Amino acid sequence: MKRLFIKTYGCQMNVYDSERMADVLRPLGYVSTDRPDDADLVVLNTCHIREKATEKTYAELGRIKALQRAKAGDGRGGMTVAVAGCVAQAEGAEIMARAPVVDLVVGPQSYHQLPELIAQAEQAGASRPRGERLLAEFAPEAKFDRLEGATRRRSGYSAFLTVQEGCDKFCTFCVVPYTRGAEWSRPAGDIIREATGLAQQGVREVTLLGQNVNAYLNNGWTLARLIRTLAAIPGLDRIRYTTSHPRDMSEDLFAAHAEVQALMPYLHLPVQAGSDRVLKAMNRAHTAESYLRTVERMRAARPDIAISGDFIVGFPGESEADFEATLDLVRAVRHASAYAFKYSPRPGTPAAAMGRQVPEAVKNERLQRLGALLEAQMTEFNLAQVGRTLPVLFDRRGRRPGQIAGKSPYLQSVHLQAPDTLLGQIAPVTITAAASRSLTGVLAQPAELSGELAA
Ligand code: 5AD
Ligand code: SF4
């Protein structure tokens, strides 16, 4: 038995990829551990989206190097170190130069080749030549075809399932089109097979993942058709999807939200900014107005839908008036959840080369103001649930003894006193209290479920 430690940074797609890497390495005798110090193989699955995320990779490599030395020093054997993910893709050569501890670098489309690469690295042992670099040629077909063959093992009740990768939108701030390549959608049959397998292992909820998941299109299959089909799989009671682009919201997706009971009332639909001038400079291909119309149509289809978003403050050229337009849009939308980021110039993206970069102090001040507004909206959304009875999927033990925790349809964490025999089940909970990031409640009867949530 060999020990595998994978550390995952960034988005849910990386979480999915990390699980699949563990799956393809299992036949080689690798068993996952959550301790890096005695791992035989360490994989860092990295994120390149903002500078801070990237810097974490290098900081972690410093710590890994110390662990590797300590392990060898104690006679506990070697430690192979691989860097995967988006930093690997974007900065492979730089990683090899900056961090001699790294044995191999592997981009997101090449994970299916990990077994061969690791086997080679192991065979060569301490004398191996460093420098295996495997970056994507952006042929996701090969990756998914090979990953299909690896048995997917899941222990939880909620799972991620990648259905689409890549991005053709080229927002001027974003590295994703360069690290993940062009938009590509997996064949529906493969997705249905994977979802069926997950349901057979007790998974009750799947989140369909894609950088532009609502652009999913394969052989006439749209995301909405996929959702309707997956909803019919026995045991699969909840379906979610993320992340969507406002440009790709379609009629059939609105309709699915109105009609498919298993489709959860939650939509992560990043808008990034509220000023049309900034949106144009970002190459977003939508306006504040068209975004608000999309939200309205979604609310017409599913009145209780929880809206979530991403925001960037301090994009080059953003004036105080532009920023206030973002605050206005936020007030108009009323979010259930949201993420706000300071603009981070990324090498090779058009915005990094734009003039009128916004000073750090201004970014900080705007982030604080936007953060406070969003926080207040999240609290308000959560408080509005007090007194309602929501179906909760219990997916983990709580922090305190006798507590379990789960997720509401609106993706809120719900904590309550209940026996852990309820884990994996969906049961009604009457909400008794709310904070900005979680709810507490008590078990209720199915007949008490609120309004649109009653089956
Ligand atoms: N700077 C700051 N935030 C960014 N995001 C993407 N690129 C950048 C960047 N260069 C944010 C966007 C996106 C989320 C995943 O990360 O808001 O929706
Ligand atoms: Fe980060 Fe984007 Fe890569 Fe996800 S796809 S890990 S968010 S850079």
Tab-separated table of N, CA, C and O in Angstrom, residues 297-371:
chain	number	residue	atom	x	y	z
A	297	ARG	N	-36.790	36.697	-15.248
A	297	ARG	CA	-37.427	35.551	-15.923
A	297	ARG	C	-37.233	34.284	-15.114
A	297	ARG	O	-38.123	33.425	-15.057
A	298	MET	N	-36.080	34.173	-14.484
A	298	MET	CA	-35.853	33.002	-13.643
A	298	MET	C	-36.808	33.023	-12.454
A	298	MET	O	-37.375	31.996	-12.078
A	299	ARG	N	-37.027	34.211	-11.906
A	299	ARG	CA	-37.936	34.302	-10.749
A	299	ARG	C	-39.386	34.070	-11.162
A	299	ARG	O	-40.185	33.572	-10.365
A	300	ALA	N	-39.699	34.395	-12.410
A	300	ALA	CA	-41.049	34.116	-12.892
A	300	ALA	C	-41.252	32.602	-12.982
A	300	ALA	O	-42.330	32.075	-12.694
A	301	ALA	N	-40.180	31.892	-13.395
A	301	ALA	CA	-40.274	30.431	-13.523
A	301	ALA	C	-40.274	29.765	-12.154
A	301	ALA	O	-40.973	28.785	-11.927
A	302	ARG	N	-39.490	30.285	-11.239
A	302	ARG	CA	-39.312	29.640	-9.928
A	302	ARG	C	-39.184	30.761	-8.883
A	302	ARG	O	-38.082	31.235	-8.587
A	303	PRO	N	-40.307	31.216	-8.334
A	303	PRO	CA	-40.312	32.430	-7.509
A	303	PRO	C	-39.359	32.404	-6.315
A	303	PRO	O	-38.846	33.441	-5.914
A	304	ASP	N	-39.128	31.217	-5.751
A	304	ASP	CA	-38.275	31.190	-4.554
A	304	ASP	C	-36.805	30.952	-4.876
A	304	ASP	O	-36.011	30.684	-3.978
A	305	ILE	N	-36.404	31.050	-6.158
A	305	ILE	CA	-35.020	30.700	-6.498
A	305	ILE	C	-34.016	31.581	-5.753
A	305	ILE	O	-34.214	32.785	-5.603
A	306	ALA	N	-32.958	30.951	-5.258
A	306	ALA	CA	-31.883	31.677	-4.580
A	306	ALA	C	-30.856	32.079	-5.629
A	306	ALA	O	-30.364	31.238	-6.371
A	307	ILE	N	-30.572	33.373	-5.698
A	307	ILE	CA	-29.610	33.850	-6.696
A	307	ILE	C	-28.258	34.096	-6.037
A	307	ILE	O	-28.163	34.707	-4.981
A	308	SER	N	-27.232	33.582	-6.700
A	308	SER	CA	-25.868	33.766	-6.209
A	308	SER	C	-25.036	34.386	-7.321
A	308	SER	O	-25.365	34.235	-8.506
A	309	GLY	N	-23.968	35.087	-6.952
A	309	GLY	CA	-23.163	35.731	-7.995
A	309	GLY	C	-21.710	35.885	-7.605
A	309	GLY	O	-21.333	35.636	-6.461
A	310	ASP	N	-20.896	36.268	-8.597
A	310	ASP	CA	-19.503	36.655	-8.356
A	310	ASP	C	-19.347	38.102	-8.789
A	310	ASP	O	-19.967	38.529	-9.783
A	311	PHE	N	-18.504	38.825	-8.065
A	311	PHE	CA	-18.249	40.229	-8.389
A	311	PHE	C	-16.759	40.506	-8.359
A	311	PHE	O	-16.037	39.948	-7.533
A	312	ILE	N	-16.343	41.375	-9.250
A	312	ILE	CA	-14.958	41.839	-9.239
A	312	ILE	C	-14.981	43.340	-8.986
A	312	ILE	O	-15.689	44.072	-9.704
A	313	VAL	N	-14.250	43.799	-7.982
A	313	VAL	CA	-14.124	45.243	-7.770
A	313	VAL	C	-12.730	45.684	-8.210
A	313	VAL	O	-11.779	44.912	-8.137
A	314	GLY	N	-12.658	46.922	-8.711
A	314	GLY	CA	-11.359	47.474	-9.081
A	314	GLY	C	-10.849	46.987	-10.416
A	314	GLY	O	-9.637	46.941	-10.655
A	315	PHE	N	-11.769	46.624	-11.322
A	315	PHE	CA	-11.350	46.319	-12.698
A	315	PHE	C	-10.719	47.592	-13.277
A	315	PHE	O	-11.144	48.692	-12.936
A	316	PRO	N	-9.709	47.468	-14.163
A	316	PRO	CA	-9.049	48.669	-14.692
A	316	PRO	C	-10.063	49.700	-15.211
A	316	PRO	O	-10.964	49.344	-15.967
A	317	GLY	N	-9.894	50.924	-14.778
A	317	GLY	CA	-10.761	52.011	-15.236
A	317	GLY	C	-12.050	52.146	-14.445
A	317	GLY	O	-12.843	53.058	-14.702
A	318	GLU	N	-12.301	51.277	-13.463
A	318	GLU	CA	-13.554	51.363	-12.704
A	318	GLU	C	-13.560	52.646	-11.857
A	318	GLU	O	-12.723	52.820	-10.973
A	319	SER	N	-14.533	53.516	-12.130
A	319	SER	CA	-14.646	54.763	-11.372
A	319	SER	C	-15.561	54.534	-10.172
A	319	SER	O	-16.224	53.492	-10.068
A	320	GLU	N	-15.645	55.554	-9.316
A	320	GLU	CA	-16.560	55.471	-8.178
A	320	GLU	C	-18.003	55.285	-8.681
A	320	GLU	O	-18.766	54.482	-8.134
A	321	ALA	N	-18.357	56.010	-9.764
A	321	ALA	CA	-19.723	55.885	-10.307
A	321	ALA	C	-19.963	54.473	-10.848
A	321	ALA	O	-21.049	53.904	-10.669
A	322	ASP	N	-18.944	53.904	-11.507
A	322	ASP	CA	-19.071	52.517	-12.002
A	322	ASP	C	-19.315	51.570	-10.828
A	322	ASP	O	-20.184	50.691	-10.887
A	323	PHE	N	-18.533	51.768	-9.779
A	323	PHE	CA	-18.667	50.888	-8.617
A	323	PHE	C	-20.056	51.029	-7.998
A	323	PHE	O	-20.681	50.037	-7.610
A	324	GLU	N	-20.543	52.269	-7.948
A	324	GLU	CA	-21.884	52.448	-7.372
A	324	GLU	C	-22.951	51.758	-8.217
A	324	GLU	O	-23.970	51.291	-7.690
A	325	ALA	N	-22.703	51.668	-9.530
A	325	ALA	CA	-23.641	50.935	-10.392
A	325	ALA	C	-23.659	49.446	-9.991
A	325	ALA	O	-24.703	48.780	-10.073
A	326	THR	N	-22.516	48.937	-9.561
A	326	THR	CA	-22.482	47.547	-9.063
A	326	THR	C	-23.345	47.422	-7.809
A	326	THR	O	-24.144	46.487	-7.679
A	327	LEU	N	-23.193	48.397	-6.895
A	327	LEU	CA	-24.000	48.350	-5.664
A	327	LEU	C	-25.491	48.416	-6.005
A	327	LEU	O	-26.307	47.703	-5.402
A	328	ASP	N	-25.846	49.260	-6.992
A	328	ASP	CA	-27.261	49.372	-7.398
A	328	ASP	C	-27.782	48.036	-7.918
A	328	ASP	O	-28.893	47.619	-7.603
A	329	LEU	N	-26.959	47.384	-8.752
A	329	LEU	CA	-27.390	46.101	-9.304
A	329	LEU	C	-27.568	45.072	-8.183
A	329	LEU	O	-28.553	44.325	-8.164
A	330	VAL	N	-26.657	45.074	-7.250
A	330	VAL	CA	-26.753	44.133	-6.122
A	330	VAL	C	-28.060	44.374	-5.365
A	330	VAL	O	-28.774	43.429	-5.022
A	331	ARG	N	-28.380	45.667	-5.144
A	331	ARG	CA	-29.624	45.980	-4.423
A	331	ARG	C	-30.840	45.479	-5.198
A	331	ARG	O	-31.808	44.996	-4.617
A	332	ALA	N	-30.773	45.583	-6.533
A	332	ALA	CA	-31.914	45.160	-7.350
A	332	ALA	C	-32.079	43.638	-7.344
A	332	ALA	O	-33.195	43.128	-7.401
A	333	VAL	N	-30.954	42.908	-7.279
A	333	VAL	CA	-31.034	41.439	-7.399
A	333	VAL	C	-31.466	40.779	-6.087
A	333	VAL	O	-32.253	39.848	-6.090
A	334	ARG	N	-30.961	41.241	-4.977
A	334	ARG	CA	-31.192	40.605	-3.666
A	334	ARG	C	-30.649	39.167	-3.689
A	334	ARG	O	-31.325	38.234	-4.074
A	335	HIS	N	-29.385	39.037	-3.278
A	335	HIS	CA	-28.694	37.741	-3.367
A	335	HIS	C	-28.910	36.864	-2.149
A	335	HIS	O	-29.025	37.349	-1.036
A	336	ALA	N	-28.894	35.567	-2.405
A	336	ALA	CA	-28.916	34.597	-1.311
A	336	ALA	C	-27.487	34.278	-0.898
A	336	ALA	O	-27.235	33.795	0.208
A	337	SER	N	-26.585	34.531	-1.823
A	337	SER	CA	-25.195	34.165	-1.598
A	337	SER	C	-24.372	34.914	-2.643
A	337	SER	O	-24.910	35.243	-3.712
A	338	ALA	N	-23.117	35.214	-2.357
A	338	ALA	CA	-22.303	35.891	-3.368
A	338	ALA	C	-20.838	35.912	-2.959
A	338	ALA	O	-20.507	35.781	-1.784
A	339	TYR	N	-19.989	36.064	-3.947
A	339	TYR	CA	-18.547	36.129	-3.720
A	339	TYR	C	-18.028	37.389	-4.376
A	339	TYR	O	-18.339	37.658	-5.540
A	340	ALA	N	-17.243	38.160	-3.634
A	340	ALA	CA	-16.667	39.383	-4.201
A	340	ALA	C	-15.147	39.286	-4.144
A	340	ALA	O	-14.582	38.817	-3.159
A	341	PHE	N	-14.520	39.700	-5.238
A	341	PHE	CA	-13.061	39.606	-5.340
A	341	PHE	C	-12.480	40.938	-5.774
A	341	PHE	O	-13.116	41.671	-6.543
A	342	LYS	N	-11.247	41.186	-5.326
A	342	LYS	CA	-10.514	42.326	-5.869
A	342	LYS	C	-9.929	41.901	-7.207
A	342	LYS	O	-9.412	40.776	-7.314
A	343	TYR	N	-9.990	42.778	-8.184
A	343	TYR	CA	-9.402	42.445	-9.479
A	343	TYR	C	-7.919	42.111	-9.295
A	343	TYR	O	-7.180	42.845	-8.644
A	344	SER	N	-7.508	41.019	-9.899
A	344	SER	CA	-6.122	40.576	-9.821
A	344	SER	C	-5.598	40.429	-11.250
A	344	SER	O	-6.112	39.611	-12.014
A	345	PRO	N	-4.621	41.250	-11.652
A	345	PRO	CA	-4.133	41.177	-13.037
A	345	PRO	C	-3.472	39.827	-13.292
A	345	PRO	O	-2.599	39.426	-12.532
A	346	ARG	N	-3.912	39.136	-14.321
A	346	ARG	CA	-3.348	37.825	-14.622
A	346	ARG	C	-2.514	37.900	-15.886
A	346	ARG	O	-2.988	38.403	-16.923
A	347	PRO	N	-1.286	37.384	-15.818
A	347	PRO	CA	-0.382	37.450	-16.968
A	347	PRO	C	-1.035	36.886	-18.229
A	347	PRO	O	-1.660	35.829	-18.170
A	348	GLY	N	-0.907	37.609	-19.319
A	348	GLY	CA	-1.414	37.107	-20.594
A	348	GLY	C	-2.857	37.466	-20.895
A	348	GLY	O	-3.337	37.240	-22.004
A	349	THR	N	-3.579	38.021	-19.928
A	349	THR	CA	-4.971	38.406	-20.195
A	349	THR	C	-5.018	39.876	-20.627
A	349	THR	O	-4.189	40.674	-20.182
A	350	PRO	N	-5.984	40.232	-21.483
A	350	PRO	CA	-6.034	41.618	-21.990
A	350	PRO	C	-6.130	42.675	-20.888
A	350	PRO	O	-5.493	43.722	-20.973
A	351	ALA	N	-6.902	42.414	-19.836
A	351	ALA	CA	-7.110	43.446	-18.816
A	351	ALA	C	-5.823	43.780	-18.067
A	351	ALA	O	-5.652	44.906	-17.587
A	352	ALA	N	-4.923	42.809	-17.974
A	352	ALA	CA	-3.675	43.050	-17.240
A	352	ALA	C	-2.862	44.148	-17.923
A	352	ALA	O	-2.072	44.840	-17.285
A	353	ALA	N	-3.062	44.299	-19.248
A	353	ALA	CA	-2.296	45.289	-20.005
A	353	ALA	C	-3.037	46.615	-20.150
A	353	ALA	O	-2.542	47.543	-20.781
A	354	MET	N	-4.246	46.699	-19.572
A	354	MET	CA	-5.027	47.934	-19.720
A	354	MET	C	-4.452	49.043	-18.841
A	354	MET	O	-3.890	48.772	-17.778
A	355	GLY	N	-4.659	50.289	-19.273
A	355	GLY	CA	-4.254	51.436	-18.455
A	355	GLY	C	-5.238	51.611	-17.310
A	355	GLY	O	-6.188	50.833	-17.156
A	356	ARG	N	-5.001	52.626	-16.501
A	356	ARG	CA	-5.890	52.994	-15.391
A	356	ARG	C	-6.180	51.824	-14.451
A	356	ARG	O	-7.337	51.538	-14.122
A	357	GLN	N	-5.113	51.138	-14.051
A	357	GLN	CA	-5.288	50.102	-13.029
A	357	GLN	C	-5.684	50.796	-11.726
A	357	GLN	O	-5.232	51.896	-11.425
A	358	VAL	N	-6.554	50.177	-10.973
A	358	VAL	CA	-7.106	50.808	-9.766
A	358	VAL	C	-6.171	50.543	-8.574
A	358	VAL	O	-5.741	49.404	-8.373
A	359	PRO	N	-5.833	51.598	-7.809
A	359	PRO	CA	-4.927	51.398	-6.663
A	359	PRO	C	-5.492	50.403	-5.650
A	359	PRO	O	-6.710	50.321	-5.452
A	360	GLU	N	-4.589	49.689	-5.005
A	360	GLU	CA	-4.959	48.651	-4.044
A	360	GLU	C	-5.878	49.199	-2.934
A	360	GLU	O	-6.853	48.543	-2.541
A	361	ALA	N	-5.573	50.405	-2.461
A	361	ALA	CA	-6.359	50.971	-1.353
A	361	ALA	C	-7.819	51.174	-1.787
A	361	ALA	O	-8.747	50.946	-1.007
A	362	VAL	N	-8.013	51.583	-3.026
A	362	VAL	CA	-9.373	51.794	-3.541
A	362	VAL	C	-10.078	50.443	-3.675
A	362	VAL	O	-11.247	50.282	-3.316
A	363	LYS	N	-9.349	49.439	-4.175
A	363	LYS	CA	-9.932	48.088	-4.285
A	363	LYS	C	-10.373	47.602	-2.910
A	363	LYS	O	-11.464	47.044	-2.757
A	364	ASN	N	-9.511	47.808	-1.924
A	364	ASN	CA	-9.836	47.339	-0.566
A	364	ASN	C	-11.100	47.999	-0.050
A	364	ASN	O	-11.977	47.336	0.519
A	365	GLU	N	-11.181	49.304	-0.269
A	365	GLU	CA	-12.324	50.060	0.251
A	365	GLU	C	-13.615	49.591	-0.429
A	365	GLU	O	-14.641	49.366	0.212
A	366	ARG	N	-13.553	49.374	-1.745
A	366	ARG	CA	-14.750	48.928	-2.481
A	366	ARG	C	-15.144	47.510	-2.092
A	366	ARG	O	-16.330	47.192	-1.964
A	367	LEU	N	-14.127	46.671	-1.906
A	367	LEU	CA	-14.427	45.290	-1.514
A	367	LEU	C	-15.165	45.279	-0.178
A	367	LEU	O	-16.125	44.526	0.010
A	368	GLN	N	-14.732	46.161	0.708
A	368	GLN	CA	-15.366	46.222	2.026
A	368	GLN	C	-16.820	46.674	1.925
A	368	GLN	O	-17.713	46.084	2.539
A	369	ARG	N	-17.055	47.703	1.114
A	369	ARG	CA	-18.428	48.211	0.982
A	369	ARG	C	-19.339	47.173	0.326
A	369	ARG	O	-20.455	46.925	0.777
A	370	LEU	N	-18.851	46.572	-0.762
A	370	LEU	CA	-19.654	45.558	-1.446
A	370	LEU	C	-19.878	44.348	-0.538
A	370	LEU	O	-20.995	43.819	-0.449
A	371	GLY	N	-18.810	43.971	0.157
A	371	GLY	CA	-18.903	42.824	1.069
A	371	GLY	C	-19.972	43.041	2.127
A	371	GLY	O	-20.755	42.131	2.429
